[in-house]
Coordinates of C-alpha atoms in Angstrom, one line a residue:
X190 CA 40.0 0.8 -8.6
X191 CA 41.7 -0.6 -5.5
X192 CA 43.6 2.6 -5.0
X193 CA 40.3 4.6 -5.2
X194 CA 38.7 2.4 -2.6
X195 CA 41.7 2.8 -0.3
X196 CA 41.5 6.6 -0.7
X197 CA 37.7 6.6 0.0
X198 CA 38.3 4.6 3.2
X199 CA 41.1 7.0 4.3
X200 CA 38.9 10.0 3.7
X201 CA 35.9 8.6 5.6
X202 CA 38.0 7.3 8.5
X203 CA 39.8 10.7 8.8
X204 CA 36.6 12.3 9.8
X205 CA 35.3 9.7 12.2
X206 CA 32.9 11.8 14.3
X207 CA 31.2 13.4 11.3
X208 CA 31.0 10.0 9.5
X209 CA 29.4 8.4 12.6
X210 CA 26.8 11.2 12.9
X211 CA 26.0 10.8 9.2
X212 CA 25.7 7.0 9.5
X213 CA 23.5 7.3 12.6
X214 CA 21.2 9.8 10.7
X215 CA 20.7 7.3 7.9
X216 CA 20.2 4.4 10.3
X217 CA 17.6 6.2 12.3
X218 CA 15.8 7.2 9.1
X219 CA 15.9 3.7 7.7
X220 CA 14.9 2.0 11.0
X221 CA 11.9 4.2 11.7
X222 CA 10.8 4.1 8.0
X223 CA 10.8 0.3 8.1
X224 CA 8.8 0.3 11.4
X225 CA 6.3 2.8 10.0
X226 CA 5.9 0.8 6.7
X227 CA 5.4 -2.4 8.6
X228 CA 2.7 -0.9 10.9
X229 CA 0.8 0.8 8.1
X230 CA 1.0 -2.2 5.8
X231 CA -0.1 -4.4 8.6
X232 CA -3.1 -2.2 9.4
X233 CA -4.0 -2.1 5.7
X234 CA -3.7 -5.9 5.3
X235 CA -5.8 -6.4 8.5
X236 CA -8.5 -4.0 7.2
X237 CA -8.7 -5.7 3.7
X238 CA -8.9 -9.1 5.3
X239 CA -11.7 -7.8 7.5
X240 CA -13.5 -6.6 4.3
X241 CA -13.1 -9.9 2.6
X242 CA -14.2 -12.0 5.6
X243 CA -17.3 -9.9 6.5
X244 CA -18.9 -9.8 3.1
X245 CA -19.4 -12.0 0.1
X246 CA -16.7 -11.9 -2.5
X247 CA -19.4 -11.6 -5.2
X248 CA -23.1 -10.7 -4.4
X249 CA -25.7 -11.3 -7.1
X250 CA -29.1 -9.6 -6.5
X251 CA -32.4 -9.4 -8.4
X252 CA -31.6 -5.9 -9.5
X253 CA -30.5 -4.8 -12.9
X254 CA -27.6 -2.4 -13.3
X255 CA -29.4 -0.6 -16.1
X256 CA -33.2 -0.6 -17.0
X257 CA -34.3 -2.4 -20.1
X258 CA -34.6 -0.5 -23.4
X259 CA -38.0 1.0 -23.8
X260 CA -40.1 0.6 -27.0
X261 CA -39.7 4.2 -27.9
X262 CA -35.9 3.8 -27.9
X263 CA -36.2 0.9 -30.4
X264 CA -38.4 3.0 -32.8
X265 CA -36.8 6.5 -32.5
X266 CA -33.0 7.0 -32.7
X267 CA -33.2 10.3 -30.9
X268 CA -35.4 9.2 -28.0
X269 CA -33.9 9.7 -24.6
X270 CA -35.6 8.5 -21.4
X271 CA -34.4 9.6 -17.9
X272 CA -35.5 9.0 -14.4
X273 CA -36.9 5.6 -15.3
X274 CA -37.6 3.3 -12.3
X275 CA -37.6 -0.4 -12.9
X276 CA -40.8 -2.2 -11.9
X277 CA -40.7 -4.0 -8.6
X278 CA -40.5 -7.6 -9.6
X279 CA -41.5 -9.8 -6.6
X280 CA -40.4 -12.9 -8.4
X281 CA -36.9 -12.2 -7.4
X282 CA -34.2 -14.0 -9.5
X283 CA -36.0 -15.8 -12.3
X284 CA -35.4 -19.6 -12.5
X285 CA -33.1 -19.7 -9.5
X286 CA -32.5 -23.5 -9.8
X287 CA -31.0 -23.1 -13.3
X288 CA -28.9 -20.1 -12.2
X289 CA -27.4 -22.0 -9.2
X290 CA -26.7 -25.1 -11.3
X291 CA -24.9 -23.0 -13.9
X292 CA -22.9 -21.1 -11.2
X293 CA -21.9 -24.4 -9.4
X294 CA -20.6 -25.7 -12.7
X295 CA -17.7 -23.2 -13.0
X296 CA -17.4 -20.9 -9.9
X297 CA -14.2 -21.8 -8.0
X298 CA -15.8 -21.5 -4.5
X299 CA -18.9 -21.8 -2.5
X300 CA -22.3 -20.1 -3.0
X301 CA -25.6 -19.8 -1.2
X302 CA -29.0 -18.4 -2.0
X303 CA -31.2 -16.3 0.3
X304 CA -34.3 -14.2 0.4
X305 CA -33.9 -10.8 2.2
X306 CA -37.0 -8.9 3.2
X307 CA -37.5 -5.8 5.4
X308 CA -39.7 -6.1 8.5
X309 CA -40.0 -5.5 12.2
X310 CA -39.0 -7.8 15.1
X311 CA -41.4 -7.4 18.0
X312 CA -41.2 -8.5 21.6
X313 CA -43.0 -7.3 24.7
X314 CA -44.3 -4.1 23.1
X315 CA -40.8 -3.3 21.8
X316 CA -40.2 -3.0 18.0
X317 CA -36.9 -3.1 16.1
X318 CA -36.6 -2.7 12.4
X319 CA -34.6 -5.5 10.7
X320 CA -33.6 -7.3 7.6
X321 CA -35.2 -10.8 7.8
X322 CA -33.0 -13.1 5.8
X323 CA -34.2 -16.6 4.7
X324 CA -31.3 -19.1 4.4
X325 CA -30.5 -22.8 4.0
X326 CA -28.5 -23.4 7.1
X327 CA -26.4 -26.2 5.6
X328 CA -25.0 -24.2 2.7
X329 CA -25.0 -20.9 4.5
X330 CA -22.2 -22.0 6.8
X331 CA -19.8 -22.1 3.8
X332 CA -20.4 -18.4 2.9
X333 CA -21.7 -16.6 6.0
X334 CA -19.4 -14.1 7.7
X335 CA -21.1 -14.7 11.1
X336 CA -20.5 -18.4 11.3
X337 CA -17.6 -17.9 13.8
X338 CA -19.3 -15.1 15.7
X339 CA -22.1 -17.0 17.6
X340 CA -22.3 -16.4 21.3
X341 CA -25.0 -19.0 21.6
X342 CA -26.5 -21.6 19.2
X343 CA -25.6 -22.0 15.5
X344 CA -27.2 -22.1 12.1
X345 CA -28.1 -25.8 12.7
X346 CA -30.6 -24.6 15.4
X347 CA -32.8 -23.3 12.6
X348 CA -33.6 -26.9 11.7
X349 CA -34.3 -28.0 15.3
X350 CA -38.1 -28.0 14.7
X351 CA -40.7 -25.3 14.8
X352 CA -40.2 -21.7 13.7
X353 CA -36.8 -20.6 14.8
X354 CA -34.8 -17.4 14.4
X355 CA -31.2 -16.2 15.0
X356 CA -30.6 -12.6 15.9
X357 CA -27.7 -10.3 17.0
X358 CA -27.0 -9.8 20.7
X359 CA -27.5 -6.0 20.3
X360 CA -31.0 -6.6 18.9
X361 CA -31.8 -9.0 21.7
X362 CA -30.7 -6.4 24.2
X363 CA -32.9 -3.7 22.7
X364 CA -35.8 -6.1 22.7
X365 CA -35.1 -7.4 26.2
X366 CA -35.3 -10.9 24.8
X367 CA -32.9 -13.9 25.3
X368 CA -32.2 -17.3 24.1
X369 CA -35.3 -19.4 24.1
X370 CA -37.8 -16.5 24.0
X371 CA -40.5 -16.2 21.4
X372 CA -40.6 -13.1 19.3
X373 CA -42.8 -11.9 16.5
X374 CA -41.6 -11.0 13.0
X375 CA -43.7 -8.8 10.9
X376 CA -42.9 -8.4 7.2
X377 CA -43.5 -5.3 5.0
X378 CA -46.6 -7.1 3.5
X379 CA -48.2 -7.3 6.9
X380 CA -47.7 -11.0 7.5
X381 CA -46.6 -11.9 11.0
X382 CA -45.2 -15.1 12.6
X383 CA -43.8 -16.1 15.9
X384 CA -40.3 -17.4 16.1
X385 CA -38.2 -18.9 18.9
X386 CA -34.7 -17.5 19.4
X387 CA -32.2 -20.4 19.0
X388 CA -29.0 -18.4 18.4
X389 CA -27.3 -15.1 19.2
X390 CA -24.3 -13.7 17.4
X391 CA -22.0 -10.8 17.9
X392 CA -19.9 -9.5 14.9
X393 CA -18.9 -6.1 16.3
X394 CA -20.7 -4.4 13.4
X395 CA -23.6 -2.5 14.8
X396 CA -25.6 -2.6 11.6
X397 CA -25.4 -6.4 11.5
X398 CA -25.8 -7.1 15.2
X399 CA -28.8 -4.8 15.5
X400 CA -30.4 -5.1 12.2
X401 CA -30.3 -8.7 10.9
X402 CA -32.4 -11.8 11.7
X403 CA -32.0 -15.2 10.1
X404 CA -34.8 -17.7 9.5
X405 CA -35.3 -20.7 7.3
X406 CA -35.7 -19.8 3.6
X407 CA -39.2 -21.3 3.4
X408 CA -40.3 -19.2 6.4
X409 CA -39.0 -16.0 4.8
X410 CA -40.8 -16.9 1.6
X411 CA -44.1 -17.4 3.6
X412 CA -43.5 -14.3 5.6
X413 CA -43.0 -12.1 2.5
X414 CA -45.6 -13.9 0.4
X415 CA -43.0 -14.8 -2.2
X416 CA -43.2 -18.6 -2.7
X417 CA -40.1 -20.3 -4.0
X418 CA -38.3 -16.9 -4.5
X419 CA -34.8 -15.8 -3.8
X420 CA -33.4 -12.4 -4.4
X421 CA -29.6 -12.8 -3.4
X422 CA -26.8 -15.2 -4.2
X423 CA -23.7 -15.0 -2.2
X424 CA -20.4 -16.3 -3.5
X425 CA -17.2 -17.1 -1.5
X426 CA -14.3 -17.7 -3.8
X427 CA -11.1 -19.7 -3.1
X428 CA -9.2 -16.7 -4.4
X429 CA -10.9 -13.4 -3.5
X430 CA -8.7 -11.6 -6.1
X431 CA -10.7 -13.3 -8.9
X432 CA -14.0 -11.7 -7.8
X433 CA -14.2 -9.0 -10.6
X434 CA -13.9 -11.6 -13.4
X435 CA -16.4 -13.9 -11.7
X436 CA -18.8 -11.0 -11.2
X437 CA -18.5 -9.9 -14.8
X438 CA -19.1 -13.3 -16.2
X439 CA -22.1 -14.0 -13.9
X440 CA -23.7 -10.6 -14.7
X441 CA -23.2 -11.1 -18.5
X442 CA -24.9 -14.5 -18.4
X443 CA -27.6 -14.0 -15.8
X444 CA -28.4 -10.4 -16.5
X445 CA -28.7 -9.6 -12.8
X446 CA -26.4 -7.1 -11.0
X447 CA -23.3 -8.9 -9.7
X448 CA -21.0 -6.9 -7.4
X449 CA -17.4 -7.9 -6.5
X450 CA -16.1 -6.9 -3.1
X451 CA -13.6 -4.6 -4.8
X452 CA -16.4 -2.7 -6.5
X453 CA -18.4 -2.5 -3.3
X454 CA -15.4 -1.0 -1.5
X455 CA -13.9 0.9 -4.4
X456 CA -13.6 4.3 -2.5
X457 CA -11.9 2.6 0.5
X458 CA -9.4 0.8 -1.7
X459 CA -8.6 4.1 -3.5
X460 CA -8.0 5.8 -0.1
X461 CA -5.6 3.0 0.8
X462 CA -3.6 3.6 -2.4
X463 CA -3.4 7.3 -1.6
X464 CA -2.3 6.5 2.0
X465 CA 0.5 4.3 0.6
X466 CA 1.7 7.1 -1.7
X467 CA 1.8 9.5 1.3
X468 CA 3.6 6.9 3.4
X469 CA 6.4 6.4 0.9
X470 CA 6.6 10.2 0.2
X471 CA 7.3 10.6 3.9
X472 CA 9.9 7.9 3.8
X473 CA 11.6 9.6 0.9
X474 CA 11.5 12.9 2.8
X475 CA 13.2 11.2 5.8
X476 CA 15.9 9.8 3.6
X477 CA 16.4 13.2 2.0
X478 CA 17.0 14.8 5.3
X479 CA 19.5 12.1 6.2
X480 CA 21.2 12.8 2.9
X481 CA 22.0 16.4 4.0
X482 CA 24.4 14.9 6.5
X483 CA 26.2 12.9 3.8
X484 CA 26.3 16.0 1.6
X485 CA 27.8 18.0 4.4
X486 CA 30.6 15.6 5.1
X487 CA 31.5 14.9 1.4
X488 CA 31.5 18.7 0.7
X489 CA 33.9 19.2 3.7
X490 CA 36.2 16.4 2.5
X491 CA 36.4 17.9 -1.1
X492 CA 37.1 21.3 0.3
X493 CA 39.9 20.1 2.7
X494 CA 41.4 17.7 0.2
X495 CA 41.5 20.2 -2.7
X496 CA 45.3 20.0 -2.9
X497 CA 45.2 16.2 -2.7
X498 CA 42.8 16.2 -5.6
X499 CA 45.1 18.5 -7.6
X500 CA 48.0 16.1 -6.9
X501 CA 46.0 13.0 -7.9
X502 CA 44.8 14.7 -11.2
X503 CA 48.4 15.7 -12.0
X504 CA 49.4 12.1 -11.5
X505 CA 47.0 11.0 -14.2
X506 CA 43.7 10.6 -12.4
X507 CA 40.8 11.7 -14.6
X508 CA 37.6 13.6 -13.8
X509 CA 35.5 10.5 -13.7
X510 CA 38.0 8.9 -11.3
X511 CA 37.4 11.9 -8.9
X512 CA 33.7 11.6 -9.3
X513 CA 33.8 7.9 -8.6
X514 CA 36.0 8.4 -5.5
X515 CA 33.6 10.8 -3.7
X516 CA 30.5 9.0 -5.0
X517 CA 31.8 5.8 -3.4
X518 CA 32.3 7.7 -0.1
X519 CA 28.7 8.8 -0.1
X520 CA 27.3 5.5 -1.1
X521 CA 29.5 3.8 1.6
X522 CA 28.1 6.0 4.3
X523 CA 24.6 5.3 3.0
X524 CA 25.2 1.5 2.9
X525 CA 26.6 1.4 6.4
X526 CA 23.6 3.5 7.7
X527 CA 21.2 1.2 5.8
X528 CA 22.7 -2.0 7.4
X529 CA 22.5 -0.5 10.9
X530 CA 19.0 0.8 10.1
X531 CA 17.8 -2.7 9.0
X532 CA 18.8 -4.0 12.5
X533 CA 17.1 -1.0 14.2
X534 CA 14.0 -1.5 12.0
X535 CA 13.8 -5.2 12.8
X536 CA 14.1 -4.5 16.6
X537 CA 11.4 -1.7 16.3
X538 CA 9.0 -4.0 14.4
X539 CA 9.6 -6.8 16.8
X540 CA 8.8 -4.5 19.7
X541 CA 5.7 -3.2 18.1
X542 CA 4.6 -6.8 17.4
X543 CA 4.8 -7.5 21.2
X544 CA 2.5 -4.6 22.1
X545 CA -0.8 -6.0 23.6
X546 CA -3.9 -4.1 24.5
X547 CA -7.4 -4.9 25.7
X548 CA -10.4 -4.0 23.5
X549 CA -13.0 -2.3 25.6
X550 CA -15.8 -3.8 23.6
X551 CA -14.8 -7.4 24.2
X552 CA -13.7 -7.3 27.8
X553 CA -11.2 -10.1 28.1
X554 CA -10.0 -10.4 24.6
X555 CA -6.4 -9.3 24.0
X556 CA -5.0 -8.3 20.7
X557 CA -1.8 -7.1 19.1
X558 CA -1.0 -4.3 16.7
X559 CA -1.3 -5.5 13.1
X560 CA 2.3 -5.8 11.8
X561 CA 3.4 -6.8 8.3
X562 CA 6.8 -8.5 8.0
X563 CA 8.0 -7.9 4.5
X564 CA 11.5 -7.8 3.0
X565 CA 10.2 -5.3 0.5
X566 CA 10.1 -2.7 3.3
X567 CA 13.8 -3.2 4.0
X568 CA 14.7 -3.1 0.3
X569 CA 12.6 0.1 -0.4
X570 CA 14.0 2.0 2.5
X571 CA 17.5 1.0 1.8
X572 CA 16.9 1.9 -1.9
X573 CA 15.8 5.4 -0.8
X574 CA 18.8 5.7 1.5
X575 CA 21.3 4.7 -1.1
X576 CA 19.7 7.0 -3.8
X577 CA 19.8 9.9 -1.4
X578 CA 23.4 9.1 -0.4
X579 CA 24.4 8.8 -4.1
X580 CA 22.9 12.2 -4.9
X581 CA 24.5 13.7 -1.8
X582 CA 27.9 12.3 -2.8
X583 CA 27.7 13.1 -6.5
X584 CA 27.0 16.9 -6.2
X585 CA 30.3 17.6 -4.4
X586 CA 32.1 14.9 -6.4
X587 CA 31.2 16.7 -9.7
X588 CA 32.6 20.0 -8.3
X589 CA 35.8 18.3 -7.1
X590 CA 36.3 16.6 -10.5
X591 CA 36.2 20.0 -12.3
X592 CA 39.0 21.6 -10.1
X593 CA 42.0 22.8 -12.1
X594 CA 45.1 21.2 -10.5
X595 CA 47.4 24.0 -11.7
X596 CA 45.3 26.7 -10.0
X597 CA 45.1 24.8 -6.8
X598 CA 48.9 24.0 -6.6
X599 CA 49.7 27.7 -7.3
X600 CA 47.3 28.8 -4.6
X601 CA 44.8 30.5 -6.9
X602 CA 41.2 30.9 -5.7

């Protein structure tokens, strides 16, 4: 084995320029693949984190996933009913106190109840459609995605006395209202009530900044004429990945529709999986192109060293020794390129992490590109590189191992 290693080093060193070009090709492929993987993974992680932070991990509503069985279905086995619309139940979630007590007993996280109703916010002859959400400010802070997005005021302002309301800054701009102004909320039932603006928030999501208004739960119940009713329970879990199991158990017990954040964003998560497949396919293609350089140099060596191969085989070297010799040469070039590529990839990722840019929507806020630092990226790209190098070295090595030493020494073609 020591002799085979010495021969491999001699062959590689004897063609220094071609070897250097092959190593650089592998290094550039590995380096840029690491940078691309870090950038794409960082963008994906940042997006998933945004999904998790801007919505409840589990949302329980007063809807039913499937309508209840009809009497005809109980009597006739062949009965089939389609297009059935469940009756609008204004009671919301039945017995909410018992449901909340049961959930608090086992859910590993925080939860809050609310009553959402559709209505219109009116100010100075201007109307804006909105979802009017009744909440308990104390517990809402533990689950609300806007708790850190207030430009003025906070949820605590709802309890400051009187009828108070919190709206998005985009809605306030459309109405021409500001902090401290009094606006009118009109529900879908025709009930109206005046509220004083005690808070403004900006999340960056237009639908939320322009279409949501928060009031005390009792005020929402009065406005919608639904005394003591709630129609939503939001759950924030300590581990967001457990959301599907929590949603399944809650729906099985309560009977109401419980949606985990993974289910609500299923199409987006599937698109991210497809994107990852495309990314690693591109990485494999880059490494395959780099492998052609290795294939070229190993093929050249086996052609030029044909007589040396014949002499070695005549001295007792077997076919598998020849295959091992040239396979080692290919893998050595791939390993050297991978090592240099790791360094290049690290420098590229570090450079991308230093890039700063200003968001037009936020004015003064500066942000960086989302970068994911992961050893897995280095191992995967190196694995692709070594696999490509092994294949590129094996093909000419197999041909060299089959050479007949007698024909080569006699000069036969």
